[in-house]
Structure formats: structure tokens, C-alpha cells
């Protein structure tokens, strides 16, 4: 089990913010994706900032709030949300098949202890999901992890930013 925790830390996942949870989303409307992004991802922030320490008990450094996000930032952020949702959904479906459609346990990429109770096969799927989500954000043109974290953190308390993200999700899903 400790090996899995170390693997997550080696990915640069800090403990704290980023609950990439594998629980299914009932609908895939822009509003539900936004809620997942702001609430469920309320920390993609951590995928994102890395571990400064090997101690799992330390809190992550607070993410600065975005005072303004450009239209390009919002578009890149929304694209990342949509792509990560596809990855999450595939992992969720794979786990459901392995567990005979039982409820998927909460799996949070930045909390290695959330993986400890899972079978080795399901741990592998969850770790792969976390790695792929992090890689996608790393490779999204025009989006840094810091910027993604800042937008996520800011959107939690900024209804105007939430609306801009939701509008962009609607636009992207219409294309």
C-alpha cells in the first residue's frame, strides 16, 4: 500500500485540495460539469501544486485567487474539465464492471489513504486515472497547473466566474 502512496506523491500530487473523485455523475450537462469542476474538483488544485514534503499530514500551500481570468483561460480550463470528465467516466465504468456495478468508493488522487482499501486492480485503475488527468492538464496548451488551480479555487466563491465557465462548457459541448 505504501508503494501506491509513494507513486502518487512522485506524480507531484499534493495532499489536500484535489479530489478527483471517481463517483459517477448522473448527468453530463454543463451545469453538472461545472459543479463537478468547482465542487468535486475543488482541488484539482493539488494535482497541481506538487508535494514539497513527504509528509502526508501537511497542508498544501493555499492557492492564490484569480482576480481576472481571460476568455482564453476560461476556454482552456473548460476544455480541461471536459477532457478529465471523459477520463473519469472511463475509469468509473471500468471499476463498476470489476465491482459488479456496486457503488464506487470515493477515490481522491491527493489522498493515498483513499486508495488503501481498494483491491490492487482497482488501485491500478485509480492511479492510472490520476496520472492521466495530471498529464492532460500539464499538456493543455495555454493552461498551467497553477492557473488551473487558481481558477478552480476562485470559482468556488465567485459566481461570475462560475457563470463564465458554465457558458464556455455549453459552447464547447455545442461544437
PDB file of C-alpha atoms in Angstrom:
ATOM      1  CA  UNK A   1       0.000   0.000   0.000  1.00  0.00           C
ATOM      2  CA  UNK A   2       2.819   2.400   0.825  1.00  0.00           C
ATOM      3  CA  UNK A   3       4.165   1.922  -2.675  1.00  0.00           C
ATOM      4  CA  UNK A   4       0.929   3.348  -4.128  1.00  0.00           C
ATOM      5  CA  UNK A   5       1.123   6.362  -1.823  1.00  0.00           C
ATOM      6  CA  UNK A   6       4.676   6.977  -2.932  1.00  0.00           C
ATOM      7  CA  UNK A   7       3.635   6.622  -6.564  1.00  0.00           C
ATOM      8  CA  UNK A   8       1.022   9.329  -6.151  1.00  0.00           C
ATOM      9  CA  UNK A   9       3.488  11.622  -4.430  1.00  0.00           C
ATOM     10  CA  UNK A  10       6.009  11.064  -7.186  1.00  0.00           C
ATOM     11  CA  UNK A  11       3.367  12.358  -9.580  1.00  0.00           C
ATOM     12  CA  UNK A  12       3.543  15.705  -7.861  1.00  0.00           C
ATOM     13  CA  UNK A  13       0.148  15.334  -6.249  1.00  0.00           C
ATOM     14  CA  UNK A  14      -0.019  17.252  -3.040  1.00  0.00           C
ATOM     15  CA  UNK A  15      -2.203  16.161  -0.212  1.00  0.00           C
ATOM     16  CA  UNK A  16      -5.174  18.364   0.284  1.00  0.00           C
ATOM     17  CA  UNK A  17      -7.141  20.086  -2.415  1.00  0.00           C
ATOM     18  CA  UNK A  18      -7.651  17.932  -5.471  1.00  0.00           C
ATOM     19  CA  UNK A  19     -10.363  15.385  -5.003  1.00  0.00           C
ATOM     20  CA  UNK A  20     -10.547  13.771  -8.392  1.00  0.00           C
ATOM     21  CA  UNK A  21     -13.352  11.550  -7.281  1.00  0.00           C
ATOM     22  CA  UNK A  22     -14.373   8.606  -9.402  1.00  0.00           C
ATOM     23  CA  UNK A  23     -18.021   8.652  -8.285  1.00  0.00           C
ATOM     24  CA  UNK A  24     -20.362   8.810 -11.244  1.00  0.00           C
ATOM     25  CA  UNK A  25     -22.111  11.984 -12.297  1.00  0.00           C
ATOM     26  CA  UNK A  26     -25.736  11.295 -13.130  1.00  0.00           C
ATOM     27  CA  UNK A  27     -25.973  13.819 -15.937  1.00  0.00           C
ATOM     28  CA  UNK A  28     -23.374  15.441 -18.104  1.00  0.00           C
ATOM     29  CA  UNK A  29     -24.970  18.820 -18.504  1.00  0.00           C
ATOM     30  CA  UNK A  30     -22.754  21.894 -18.442  1.00  0.00           C
ATOM     31  CA  UNK A  31     -24.164  22.730 -15.013  1.00  0.00           C
ATOM     32  CA  UNK A  32     -23.275  19.293 -13.629  1.00  0.00           C
ATOM     33  CA  UNK A  33     -19.806  19.504 -15.132  1.00  0.00           C
ATOM     34  CA  UNK A  34     -19.362  22.916 -13.564  1.00  0.00           C
ATOM     35  CA  UNK A  35     -20.498  21.615 -10.184  1.00  0.00           C
ATOM     36  CA  UNK A  36     -18.052  18.755 -10.543  1.00  0.00           C
ATOM     37  CA  UNK A  37     -15.314  21.142 -11.538  1.00  0.00           C
ATOM     38  CA  UNK A  38     -15.944  23.611  -8.768  1.00  0.00           C
ATOM     39  CA  UNK A  39     -17.107  21.239  -6.066  1.00  0.00           C
ATOM     40  CA  UNK A  40     -15.764  17.841  -6.973  1.00  0.00           C
ATOM     41  CA  UNK A  41     -12.565  19.201  -8.419  1.00  0.00           C
ATOM     42  CA  UNK A  42     -12.344  21.722  -5.669  1.00  0.00           C
ATOM     43  CA  UNK A  43      -8.944  20.999  -5.630  1.00  0.00           C
ATOM     44  CA  UNK A  44      -7.741  19.885  -8.867  1.00  0.00           C
ATOM     45  CA  UNK A  45      -5.657  22.391  -7.247  1.00  0.00           C
ATOM     46  CA  UNK A  46      -3.454  19.771  -5.880  1.00  0.00           C
ATOM     47  CA  UNK A  47      -2.870  17.720  -8.896  1.00  0.00           C
ATOM     48  CA  UNK A  48      -1.372  20.665  -9.473  1.00  0.00           C
ATOM     49  CA  UNK A  49       0.971  22.160  -6.997  1.00  0.00           C
ATOM     50  CA  UNK A  50       3.118  19.201  -6.102  1.00  0.00           C
ATOM     51  CA  UNK A  51       4.450  17.879  -2.849  1.00  0.00           C
ATOM     52  CA  UNK A  52       7.008  19.949  -1.100  1.00  0.00           C
ATOM     53  CA  UNK A  53       7.338  17.326   1.568  1.00  0.00           C
ATOM     54  CA  UNK A  54       6.960  13.622   2.041  1.00  0.00           C
ATOM     55  CA  UNK A  55       4.632  14.145   4.962  1.00  0.00           C
ATOM     56  CA  UNK A  56       1.069  13.254   4.096  1.00  0.00           C
ATOM     57  CA  UNK A  57      -0.186  15.239   7.068  1.00  0.00           C
ATOM     58  CA  UNK A  58       0.989  18.634   5.876  1.00  0.00           C
ATOM     59  CA  UNK A  59      -1.483  21.031   4.301  1.00  0.00           C
ATOM     60  CA  UNK A  60      -0.895  22.285   0.776  1.00  0.00           C
ATOM     61  CA  UNK A  61       0.109  25.863   0.188  1.00  0.00           C
ATOM     62  CA  UNK A  62      -3.040  27.928  -0.341  1.00  0.00           C
ATOM     63  CA  UNK A  63      -3.746  28.632  -3.988  1.00  0.00           C
ATOM     64  CA  UNK A  64      -3.933  32.299  -4.926  1.00  0.00           C
ATOM     65  CA  UNK A  65      -7.277  33.595  -6.123  1.00  0.00           C
ATOM     66  CA  UNK A  66      -7.645  34.738  -9.714  1.00  0.00           C
ATOM     67  CA  UNK A  67      -8.568  38.398  -9.841  1.00  0.00           C
ATOM     68  CA  UNK A  68      -9.397  38.112 -13.520  1.00  0.00           C
ATOM     69  CA  UNK A  69      -9.332  35.267 -15.994  1.00  0.00           C
ATOM     70  CA  UNK A  70      -9.107  35.900 -19.713  1.00  0.00           C
ATOM     71  CA  UNK A  71     -11.524  34.318 -22.160  1.00  0.00           C
ATOM     72  CA  UNK A  72      -8.648  32.130 -23.309  1.00  0.00           C
ATOM     73  CA  UNK A  73      -8.003  30.989 -19.719  1.00  0.00           C
ATOM     74  CA  UNK A  74     -11.674  30.094 -19.295  1.00  0.00           C
ATOM     75  CA  UNK A  75     -11.736  28.211 -22.612  1.00  0.00           C
ATOM     76  CA  UNK A  76      -8.618  26.213 -21.712  1.00  0.00           C
ATOM     77  CA  UNK A  77      -9.992  25.486 -18.249  1.00  0.00           C
ATOM     78  CA  UNK A  78     -13.326  24.284 -19.662  1.00  0.00           C
ATOM     79  CA  UNK A  79     -11.525  22.091 -22.217  1.00  0.00           C
ATOM     80  CA  UNK A  80      -9.533  20.515 -19.393  1.00  0.00           C
ATOM     81  CA  UNK A  81     -12.704  19.849 -17.390  1.00  0.00           C
ATOM     82  CA  UNK A  82     -14.352  18.154 -20.359  1.00  0.00           C
ATOM     83  CA  UNK A  83     -11.299  16.013 -21.096  1.00  0.00           C
ATOM     84  CA  UNK A  84     -10.818  14.997 -17.485  1.00  0.00           C
ATOM     85  CA  UNK A  85     -14.500  14.073 -17.245  1.00  0.00           C
ATOM     86  CA  UNK A  86     -14.055  11.649 -20.143  1.00  0.00           C
ATOM     87  CA  UNK A  87     -11.091  10.054 -18.382  1.00  0.00           C
ATOM     88  CA  UNK A  88     -13.023   9.890 -15.089  1.00  0.00           C
ATOM     89  CA  UNK A  89     -16.046   8.346 -16.737  1.00  0.00           C
ATOM     90  CA  UNK A  90     -13.961   5.628 -18.426  1.00  0.00           C
ATOM     91  CA  UNK A  91     -12.214   4.779 -15.147  1.00  0.00           C
ATOM     92  CA  UNK A  92     -15.534   4.765 -13.304  1.00  0.00           C
ATOM     93  CA  UNK A  93     -17.092   2.392 -15.841  1.00  0.00           C
ATOM     94  CA  UNK A  94     -14.096   0.072 -15.654  1.00  0.00           C
ATOM     95  CA  UNK A  95     -14.283  -0.023 -11.853  1.00  0.00           C
ATOM     96  CA  UNK A  96     -18.056  -0.618 -11.954  1.00  0.00           C
ATOM     97  CA  UNK A  97     -17.524  -3.641 -14.202  1.00  0.00           C
ATOM     98  CA  UNK A  98     -14.925  -5.016 -11.807  1.00  0.00           C
ATOM     99  CA  UNK A  99     -17.183  -4.491  -8.783  1.00  0.00           C
ATOM    100  CA  UNK A 100     -20.369  -5.818 -10.428  1.00  0.00           C
ATOM    101  CA  UNK A 101     -21.913  -2.331 -10.503  1.00  0.00           C
ATOM    102  CA  UNK A 102     -21.544  -1.748  -6.771  1.00  0.00           C
ATOM    103  CA  UNK A 103     -21.133   1.800  -5.541  1.00  0.00           C
ATOM    104  CA  UNK A 104     -17.741   3.149  -6.484  1.00  0.00           C
ATOM    105  CA  UNK A 105     -15.776   4.155  -3.409  1.00  0.00           C
ATOM    106  CA  UNK A 106     -14.576   7.731  -3.130  1.00  0.00           C
ATOM    107  CA  UNK A 107     -11.100   7.922  -4.607  1.00  0.00           C
ATOM    108  CA  UNK A 108      -9.195  11.156  -4.238  1.00  0.00           C
ATOM    109  CA  UNK A 109      -5.942  11.484  -6.143  1.00  0.00           C
ATOM    110  CA  UNK A 110      -4.261  13.509  -3.427  1.00  0.00           C
ATOM    111  CA  UNK A 111      -5.265  11.190  -0.615  1.00  0.00           C
ATOM    112  CA  UNK A 112      -3.302   7.962  -0.917  1.00  0.00           C
ATOM    113  CA  UNK A 113      -5.276   6.610   2.031  1.00  0.00           C
ATOM    114  CA  UNK A 114      -8.396   6.678  -0.181  1.00  0.00           C
ATOM    115  CA  UNK A 115      -6.667   4.049  -2.326  1.00  0.00           C
ATOM    116  CA  UNK A 116      -5.533   1.834   0.550  1.00  0.00           C
ATOM    117  CA  UNK A 117      -8.844  -0.009   0.963  1.00  0.00           C
ATOM    118  CA  UNK A 118      -9.167  -0.771  -2.746  1.00  0.00           C
ATOM    119  CA  UNK A 119      -8.174  -4.025  -4.388  1.00  0.00           C
ATOM    120  CA  UNK A 120      -4.910  -3.958  -6.343  1.00  0.00           C
ATOM    121  CA  UNK A 121      -6.755  -3.967  -9.687  1.00  0.00           C
ATOM    122  CA  UNK A 122      -8.937  -1.017  -8.718  1.00  0.00           C
ATOM    123  CA  UNK A 123      -5.932   0.801  -7.242  1.00  0.00           C
ATOM    124  CA  UNK A 124      -4.220   0.431 -10.600  1.00  0.00           C
ATOM    125  CA  UNK A 125      -7.180   1.963 -12.432  1.00  0.00           C
ATOM    126  CA  UNK A 126      -7.387   4.836  -9.941  1.00  0.00           C
ATOM    127  CA  UNK A 127      -3.663   5.610 -10.101  1.00  0.00           C
ATOM    128  CA  UNK A 128      -3.785   5.467 -13.909  1.00  0.00           C
ATOM    129  CA  UNK A 129      -6.713   7.902 -13.853  1.00  0.00           C
ATOM    130  CA  UNK A 130      -4.829  10.316 -11.601  1.00  0.00           C
ATOM    131  CA  UNK A 131      -1.720  10.111 -13.781  1.00  0.00           C
ATOM    132  CA  UNK A 132      -3.709  10.727 -16.969  1.00  0.00           C
ATOM    133  CA  UNK A 133      -5.620  13.677 -15.508  1.00  0.00           C
ATOM    134  CA  UNK A 134      -2.395  15.290 -14.340  1.00  0.00           C
ATOM    135  CA  UNK A 135      -0.718  14.644 -17.690  1.00  0.00           C
ATOM    136  CA  UNK A 136      -3.608  16.166 -19.605  1.00  0.00           C
ATOM    137  CA  UNK A 137      -3.507  19.348 -17.564  1.00  0.00           C
ATOM    138  CA  UNK A 138       0.279  19.504 -17.936  1.00  0.00           C
ATOM    139  CA  UNK A 139      -0.095  19.253 -21.714  1.00  0.00           C
ATOM    140  CA  UNK A 140      -3.088  21.548 -22.256  1.00  0.00           C
ATOM    141  CA  UNK A 141      -1.894  24.419 -24.396  1.00  0.00           C
ATOM    142  CA  UNK A 142      -2.186  27.746 -22.629  1.00  0.00           C
ATOM    143  CA  UNK A 143      -3.036  26.213 -19.251  1.00  0.00           C
ATOM    144  CA  UNK A 144      -0.587  25.774 -16.433  1.00  0.00           C
ATOM    145  CA  UNK A 145      -1.334  23.803 -13.322  1.00  0.00           C
ATOM    146  CA  UNK A 146      -1.006  26.979 -11.290  1.00  0.00           C
ATOM    147  CA  UNK A 147      -3.560  28.740 -13.493  1.00  0.00           C
ATOM    148  CA  UNK A 148      -5.911  25.749 -13.354  1.00  0.00           C
ATOM    149  CA  UNK A 149      -5.647  25.731  -9.560  1.00  0.00           C
ATOM    150  CA  UNK A 150      -6.205  29.459  -9.328  1.00  0.00           C
ATOM    151  CA  UNK A 151      -9.326  29.297 -11.487  1.00  0.00           C
ATOM    152  CA  UNK A 152     -10.687  26.303  -9.559  1.00  0.00           C
ATOM    153  CA  UNK A 153     -10.086  27.974  -6.222  1.00  0.00           C
ATOM    154  CA  UNK A 154     -11.523  31.308  -7.326  1.00  0.00           C
ATOM    155  CA  UNK A 155     -14.608  29.801  -8.936  1.00  0.00           C
ATOM    156  CA  UNK A 156     -15.642  28.269  -5.628  1.00  0.00           C
ATOM    157  CA  UNK A 157     -16.503  31.712  -4.276  1.00  0.00           C
ATOM    158  CA  UNK A 158     -17.040  33.728  -7.457  1.00  0.00           C
ATOM    159  CA  UNK A 159     -20.480  33.273  -9.073  1.00  0.00           C
ATOM    160  CA  UNK A 160     -19.494  35.425 -12.049  1.00  0.00           C
ATOM    161  CA  UNK A 161     -16.510  33.179 -12.782  1.00  0.00           C
ATOM    162  CA  UNK A 162     -18.704  30.098 -12.333  1.00  0.00           C
ATOM    163  CA  UNK A 163     -21.132  31.518 -14.906  1.00  0.00           C
ATOM    164  CA  UNK A 164     -18.328  32.228 -17.374  1.00  0.00           C
ATOM    165  CA  UNK A 165     -17.079  28.656 -17.026  1.00  0.00           C
ATOM    166  CA  UNK A 166     -20.581  27.240 -17.432  1.00  0.00           C
ATOM    167  CA  UNK A 167     -21.165  29.365 -20.537  1.00  0.00           C
ATOM    168  CA  UNK A 168     -17.900  28.103 -22.027  1.00  0.00           C
ATOM    169  CA  UNK A 169     -18.802  24.487 -21.218  1.00  0.00           C
ATOM    170  CA  UNK A 170     -22.108  24.959 -23.060  1.00  0.00           C
ATOM    171  CA  UNK A 171     -20.295  26.498 -26.024  1.00  0.00           C
ATOM    172  CA  UNK A 172     -17.701  23.721 -26.200  1.00  0.00           C
ATOM    173  CA  UNK A 173     -20.292  20.970 -25.899  1.00  0.00           C
ATOM    174  CA  UNK A 174     -22.243  22.562 -28.746  1.00  0.00           C
ATOM    175  CA  UNK A 175     -19.212  22.311 -31.069  1.00  0.00           C
TER     176      UNK A 175
END
